């Protein structure tokens, strides 16, 4: 009788161990699924932000250049230690300039009448970037290099339609 | 009494098995969604960079107005930075061009196809075709 009781007790213990093991496995797997989901969500969010910060400054500058693609209206100047893209526009006989540059982790733009003195902090913040380099190459192409906040560098070369027209006439 | 207690445990055990079964089904579904989301994330990232790289090459060709005719590859690493050797490349952009002579000049026809190295025939990440007209008096 005592032996039978002992057997039943050990069976019950085994059952409990199996039950708790399954329960533990269930909790562990549930946690793993949540963690995988969270990681996936985090990566997607990060990449979306990264894609945005890679594409937007380049697309913004390219659009600004296309809007001002006239002979002699696109220049590269220096503002402090930074290179700045300068887009000239003639409105009713007065020449205005849009300066696009990077300063203190932000791509900035300032619109002024030509000849007005500006300081780097005057520009309106557009988007966060680590660095922005613009360079006019010898063959008349504009090289833009943007480093986003993650340190990813993206480059775009732009050919001017206006120069092209002038060259081909 | 004892028999009754065992049956209670068995019922809980059965309930747990049913819960695990539904959980396993839901997890499988969720994991496949996560895997697909991850694939889309990578595809979106590559598309963004491939688009910029293709646009960059197209602008260079249009700006310079001259190009080696035929098919030549440009290699890029995993971060879409240009590399010289195929061995260092993860992605490739095939630049295929041909010139058509017209009465007053030449028509440059260029196809740019960015894809993963080794999977060029399967799927293009980004593709662009453009034509550039070069009048005959240019360069003379």
Short mmCIF file of C-alpha atoms in Angstrom, two decimals:
data_model
loop_
_atom_site.label_atom_id
_atom_site.label_comp_id
_atom_site.label_asym_id
_atom_site.label_seq_id
_atom_site.Cartn_x
_atom_site.Cartn_y
_atom_site.Cartn_z
CA UNK A 1 0.00 0.00 0.00
CA UNK A 2 2.83 2.36 0.96
CA UNK A 3 4.71 1.38 -2.21
CA UNK A 4 1.65 2.15 -4.36
CA UNK A 5 1.30 5.55 -2.71
CA UNK A 6 4.95 6.30 -3.36
CA UNK A 7 4.54 5.34 -7.02
CA UNK A 8 1.54 7.61 -7.37
CA UNK A 9 3.43 10.44 -5.70
CA UNK A 10 6.40 10.08 -8.03
CA UNK A 11 4.05 9.92 -11.04
CA UNK A 12 2.40 13.09 -9.91
CA UNK A 13 5.76 14.77 -9.45
CA UNK A 14 6.75 13.74 -12.97
CA UNK A 15 3.50 15.09 -14.33
CA UNK A 16 4.10 18.40 -12.57
CA UNK A 17 7.67 18.61 -13.88
CA UNK A 18 6.47 17.96 -17.45
CA UNK A 19 3.69 20.49 -17.02
CA UNK A 20 6.00 23.19 -15.72
CA UNK A 21 8.54 22.44 -18.44
CA UNK A 22 5.87 22.94 -21.09
CA UNK A 23 4.66 26.07 -19.33
CA UNK A 24 8.23 27.39 -19.22
CA UNK A 25 8.73 26.55 -22.88
CA UNK A 26 5.50 28.34 -23.70
CA UNK A 27 6.51 31.47 -21.76
CA UNK A 28 10.01 31.37 -23.30
CA UNK A 29 8.68 31.07 -26.84
CA UNK A 30 6.11 33.83 -26.25
CA UNK A 31 8.89 36.08 -25.00
CA UNK A 32 11.09 35.18 -27.99
CA UNK A 33 8.27 36.04 -30.43
CA UNK A 34 7.73 39.40 -28.70
CA UNK A 35 11.48 40.12 -28.79
CA UNK A 36 11.76 39.17 -32.48
CA UNK A 37 8.79 41.42 -33.24
CA UNK A 38 10.27 44.30 -31.25
CA UNK A 39 13.65 43.93 -32.97
CA UNK A 40 12.02 43.76 -36.37
CA UNK A 41 9.95 46.88 -35.61
CA UNK A 42 13.02 48.72 -34.34
CA UNK A 43 15.04 47.82 -37.45
CA UNK A 44 12.24 48.85 -39.78
CA UNK A 45 11.85 52.17 -37.96
CA UNK A 46 15.59 52.80 -38.02
CA UNK A 47 15.90 51.96 -41.71
CA UNK A 48 12.92 54.13 -42.62
CA UNK A 49 14.53 57.02 -40.81
CA UNK A 50 17.90 56.27 -42.40
CA UNK A 51 16.39 56.06 -45.90
CA UNK A 52 14.63 59.36 -45.28
CA UNK A 53 17.79 61.07 -44.04
CA UNK A 54 19.83 59.71 -46.98
CA UNK A 55 17.34 60.62 -49.69
CA UNK A 56 15.79 63.88 -48.49
CA UNK A 57 18.83 66.23 -48.45
CA UNK A 58 19.94 64.99 -51.86
CA UNK A 59 16.45 65.24 -53.34
CA UNK A 60 16.02 68.71 -51.81
CA UNK A 61 19.28 70.03 -53.29
CA UNK A 62 18.61 68.37 -56.68
CA UNK A 63 15.17 69.99 -56.83
CA UNK A 64 16.56 73.40 -55.87
CA UNK A 65 19.19 73.12 -58.61
CA UNK A 66 16.62 72.09 -61.22
CA UNK A 67 14.50 75.10 -60.24
CA UNK A 68 17.48 77.42 -60.68
CA UNK A 69 19.16 75.67 -63.60
CA UNK A 70 20.20 78.78 -65.50
CA UNK A 71 23.64 79.68 -66.81
CA UNK A 72 25.81 81.13 -64.04
CA UNK A 73 23.13 80.87 -61.39
CA UNK A 74 24.63 77.91 -59.48
CA UNK A 75 27.86 78.50 -57.57
CA UNK A 76 29.86 76.93 -54.80
CA UNK A 77 31.12 79.30 -52.11
CA UNK A 78 32.61 78.78 -48.69
CA UNK A 79 30.90 79.81 -45.51
CA UNK A 80 33.25 79.52 -42.57
CA UNK A 81 34.88 76.13 -42.93
CA UNK A 82 31.99 74.70 -44.90
CA UNK A 83 31.27 74.65 -48.60
CA UNK A 84 27.92 76.16 -49.49
CA UNK A 85 25.76 75.88 -52.54
CA UNK A 86 24.63 79.29 -53.78
CA UNK A 87 21.68 79.64 -56.13
CA UNK A 88 21.16 83.03 -57.71
CA UNK A 89 17.84 84.40 -58.80
CA UNK A 90 17.02 87.68 -60.51
CA UNK A 91 13.71 89.13 -59.37
CA UNK A 92 12.76 92.44 -61.01
CA UNK A 93 16.37 93.52 -61.40
CA UNK A 94 17.49 92.57 -57.90
CA UNK A 95 19.67 89.52 -57.44
CA UNK A 96 18.80 87.23 -54.55
CA UNK A 97 20.79 84.26 -53.33
CA UNK A 98 19.78 81.04 -51.60
CA UNK A 99 22.68 79.61 -49.58
CA UNK A 100 22.46 75.93 -48.68
CA UNK A 101 25.05 74.54 -46.26
CA UNK A 102 25.56 72.42 -43.16
CA UNK A 103 26.16 73.90 -39.74
CA UNK A 104 26.01 72.34 -36.28
CA UNK A 105 24.43 69.08 -37.41
CA UNK A 106 21.77 70.67 -39.61
CA UNK A 107 21.41 71.39 -43.28
CA UNK A 108 20.40 75.05 -43.42
CA UNK A 109 19.16 77.48 -46.00
CA UNK A 110 19.18 81.24 -45.98
CA UNK A 111 17.68 83.50 -48.65
CA UNK A 112 19.27 86.92 -48.94
CA UNK A 113 19.78 89.84 -51.29
CA UNK A 114 23.17 89.47 -52.98
CA UNK A 115 25.92 91.13 -50.97
CA UNK A 116 24.21 90.81 -47.58
CA UNK A 117 26.60 89.50 -44.94
CA UNK A 118 25.50 86.23 -43.35
CA UNK A 119 26.65 84.11 -40.43
CA UNK A 120 26.29 80.30 -40.52
CA UNK A 121 23.73 80.33 -37.70
CA UNK A 122 21.41 82.61 -39.72
CA UNK A 123 20.15 79.76 -41.89
CA UNK A 124 16.83 78.05 -41.36
CA UNK A 125 17.18 74.41 -40.29
CA UNK A 126 15.98 71.96 -42.95
CA UNK A 127 17.12 68.49 -41.96
CA UNK A 128 19.67 66.90 -39.63
CA UNK A 129 22.94 66.00 -41.38
CA UNK A 130 26.47 65.46 -40.11
CA UNK A 131 28.14 67.00 -43.12
CA UNK A 132 27.39 68.43 -46.55
CA UNK A 133 30.01 68.91 -49.25
CA UNK A 134 29.36 70.46 -52.62
CA UNK A 135 31.95 70.70 -55.33
CA UNK A 136 31.92 71.84 -58.95
CA UNK A 137 34.09 69.50 -60.98
CA UNK A 138 36.22 70.50 -63.95
CA UNK A 139 33.78 68.95 -66.41
CA UNK A 140 30.94 71.14 -65.13
CA UNK A 141 29.24 68.59 -62.92
CA UNK A 142 28.14 69.32 -59.39
CA UNK A 143 29.12 66.69 -56.81
CA UNK A 144 27.05 66.60 -53.64
CA UNK A 145 28.10 64.51 -50.68
CA UNK A 146 25.84 64.21 -47.65
CA UNK A 147 26.64 62.37 -44.44
CA UNK A 148 23.55 61.63 -42.38
CA UNK A 149 23.36 61.30 -38.61
CA UNK A 150 24.21 57.58 -38.75
CA UNK A 151 27.44 58.44 -40.58
CA UNK A 152 26.16 57.05 -43.87
CA UNK A 153 27.49 58.95 -46.85
CA UNK A 154 25.43 59.35 -50.00
CA UNK A 155 26.62 61.06 -53.14
CA UNK A 156 24.87 62.52 -56.12
CA UNK A 157 26.30 64.11 -59.23
CA UNK A 158 24.18 66.62 -61.07
CA UNK A 159 24.66 67.81 -64.62
CA UNK A 160 23.31 71.22 -65.49
CA UNK A 161 20.79 71.42 -68.29
CA UNK A 162 21.62 75.12 -68.80
CA UNK A 163 25.33 74.48 -69.32
CA UNK A 164 24.45 71.54 -71.51
CA UNK A 165 22.27 73.77 -73.66
CA UNK A 166 25.01 76.38 -73.83
CA UNK A 167 27.61 73.78 -74.68
CA UNK A 168 25.57 72.23 -77.41
CA UNK A 169 24.43 75.39 -79.18
CA UNK B 1 -10.43 11.37 -4.41
CA UNK B 2 -7.03 10.73 -5.88
CA UNK B 3 -8.50 9.82 -9.23
CA UNK B 4 -10.38 13.10 -9.28
CA UNK B 5 -7.17 15.08 -8.57
CA UNK B 6 -5.34 13.37 -11.45
CA UNK B 7 -8.12 14.14 -13.87
CA UNK B 8 -7.90 17.84 -12.89
CA UNK B 9 -4.20 17.83 -13.73
CA UNK B 10 -4.93 16.08 -16.99
CA UNK B 11 -7.54 18.68 -17.87
CA UNK B 12 -5.08 21.49 -17.18
CA UNK B 13 -2.47 19.62 -19.24
CA UNK B 14 -4.93 19.30 -22.12
CA UNK B 15 -5.85 22.96 -21.84
CA UNK B 16 -2.20 23.92 -21.97
CA UNK B 17 -1.64 21.76 -25.04
CA UNK B 18 -4.58 23.46 -26.80
CA UNK B 19 -3.24 26.91 -25.83
CA UNK B 20 0.22 25.97 -27.11
CA UNK B 21 -1.30 24.69 -30.34
CA UNK B 22 -3.06 28.00 -31.02
CA UNK B 23 -0.03 29.93 -29.87
CA UNK B 24 2.18 27.92 -32.26
CA UNK B 25 -0.16 28.69 -35.14
CA UNK B 26 -0.23 32.41 -34.28
CA UNK B 27 3.57 32.45 -33.83
CA UNK B 28 4.15 30.84 -37.21
CA UNK B 29 1.97 33.48 -38.81
CA UNK B 30 3.67 36.29 -36.89
CA UNK B 31 7.17 35.03 -37.67
CA UNK B 32 6.38 34.81 -41.37
CA UNK B 33 5.10 38.41 -41.18
CA UNK B 34 8.33 39.48 -39.45
CA UNK B 35 10.46 37.69 -42.04
CA UNK B 36 8.54 39.35 -44.85
CA UNK B 37 8.82 42.74 -43.13
CA UNK B 38 12.57 42.23 -42.82
CA UNK B 39 12.84 41.34 -46.51
CA UNK B 40 10.84 44.43 -47.46
CA UNK B 41 13.03 46.56 -45.19
CA UNK B 42 16.18 45.36 -46.96
CA UNK B 43 14.57 45.73 -50.38
CA UNK B 44 13.49 49.29 -49.56
CA UNK B 45 16.97 50.19 -48.30
CA UNK B 46 18.61 48.76 -51.41
CA UNK B 47 16.09 50.46 -53.69
CA UNK B 48 16.80 53.85 -52.10
CA UNK B 49 20.56 53.46 -52.56
CA UNK B 50 20.27 51.89 -56.02
CA UNK B 51 18.04 54.75 -57.16
CA UNK B 52 20.61 57.33 -56.03
CA UNK B 53 23.49 55.35 -57.60
CA UNK B 54 21.66 54.94 -60.93
CA UNK B 55 20.69 58.64 -60.98
CA UNK B 56 24.29 59.57 -60.24
CA UNK B 57 25.67 57.52 -63.14
CA UNK B 58 22.96 58.79 -65.50
CA UNK B 59 23.77 62.42 -64.61
CA UNK B 60 27.49 61.80 -65.16
CA UNK B 61 26.84 60.28 -68.59
CA UNK B 62 24.49 63.09 -69.59
CA UNK B 63 26.83 65.76 -68.24
CA UNK B 64 29.91 64.48 -69.99
CA UNK B 65 28.06 63.59 -73.17
CA UNK B 66 30.45 60.77 -73.94
CA UNK B 67 30.51 57.13 -72.98
CA UNK B 68 32.32 53.96 -73.80
CA UNK B 69 29.85 52.10 -75.99
CA UNK B 70 28.93 48.56 -75.03
CA UNK B 71 28.27 46.85 -71.72
CA UNK B 72 30.31 47.52 -68.63
CA UNK B 73 29.69 46.84 -64.95
CA UNK B 74 30.14 49.13 -61.93
CA UNK B 75 30.54 47.45 -58.55
CA UNK B 76 29.24 48.56 -55.15
CA UNK B 77 29.75 47.21 -51.63
CA UNK B 78 26.98 46.35 -49.15
CA UNK B 79 26.64 50.05 -48.21
CA UNK B 80 26.43 51.08 -51.88
CA UNK B 81 29.85 52.67 -51.94
CA UNK B 82 31.63 52.29 -55.25
CA UNK B 83 34.41 49.66 -55.36
CA UNK B 84 36.86 48.84 -58.14
CA UNK B 85 36.96 45.05 -57.94
CA UNK B 86 34.23 42.53 -58.47
CA UNK B 87 35.51 40.56 -55.45
CA UNK B 88 34.73 43.49 -53.11
CA UNK B 89 31.31 44.07 -54.65
CA UNK B 90 27.91 43.01 -53.36
CA UNK B 91 25.87 44.89 -55.93
CA UNK B 92 26.47 45.58 -59.59
CA UNK B 93 25.18 48.19 -61.98
CA UNK B 94 25.33 47.14 -65.61
CA UNK B 95 25.62 50.07 -67.96
CA UNK B 96 24.66 49.17 -71.50
CA UNK B 97 24.85 51.80 -74.18
CA UNK B 98 24.57 52.13 -77.90
CA UNK B 99 24.80 55.02 -80.31
CA UNK B 100 22.37 55.52 -83.15
CA UNK B 101 23.49 57.81 -85.96
CA UNK B 102 20.87 60.32 -87.08
CA UNK B 103 20.98 62.96 -89.85
CA UNK B 104 22.03 65.79 -87.53
CA UNK B 105 23.84 63.97 -84.76
CA UNK B 106 23.94 60.92 -82.54
CA UNK B 107 21.41 59.43 -80.20
CA UNK B 108 22.93 57.81 -77.14
CA UNK B 109 20.69 55.07 -75.78
CA UNK B 110 21.63 53.95 -72.26
CA UNK B 111 20.22 51.24 -70.00
CA UNK B 112 21.23 51.17 -66.34
CA UNK B 113 20.33 48.09 -64.30
CA UNK B 114 21.30 47.76 -60.64
CA UNK B 115 21.06 44.30 -59.12
CA UNK B 116 22.63 42.01 -56.56
CA UNK B 117 25.88 40.51 -57.76
CA UNK B 118 25.29 36.99 -59.04
CA UNK B 119 21.55 37.58 -59.35
CA UNK B 120 21.67 39.88 -62.36
CA UNK B 121 19.35 37.67 -64.38
CA UNK B 122 16.80 37.24 -61.60
CA UNK B 123 15.61 40.60 -60.39
CA UNK B 124 16.71 44.18 -60.88
CA UNK B 125 16.72 46.39 -57.79
CA UNK B 126 16.44 49.54 -59.86
CA UNK B 127 16.39 50.11 -63.58
CA UNK B 128 16.56 53.25 -65.69
CA UNK B 129 16.76 53.89 -69.42
CA UNK B 130 17.40 57.21 -71.04
CA UNK B 131 18.32 58.69 -74.37
CA UNK B 132 20.64 61.63 -74.89
CA UNK B 133 20.79 63.49 -78.17
CA UNK B 134 24.22 64.80 -79.17
CA UNK B 135 24.18 67.21 -82.14
CA UNK B 136 26.88 66.65 -84.76
CA UNK B 137 28.63 70.02 -84.27
CA UNK B 138 29.56 69.22 -80.65
CA UNK B 139 33.26 68.76 -80.16
CA UNK B 140 34.14 69.88 -83.66
#
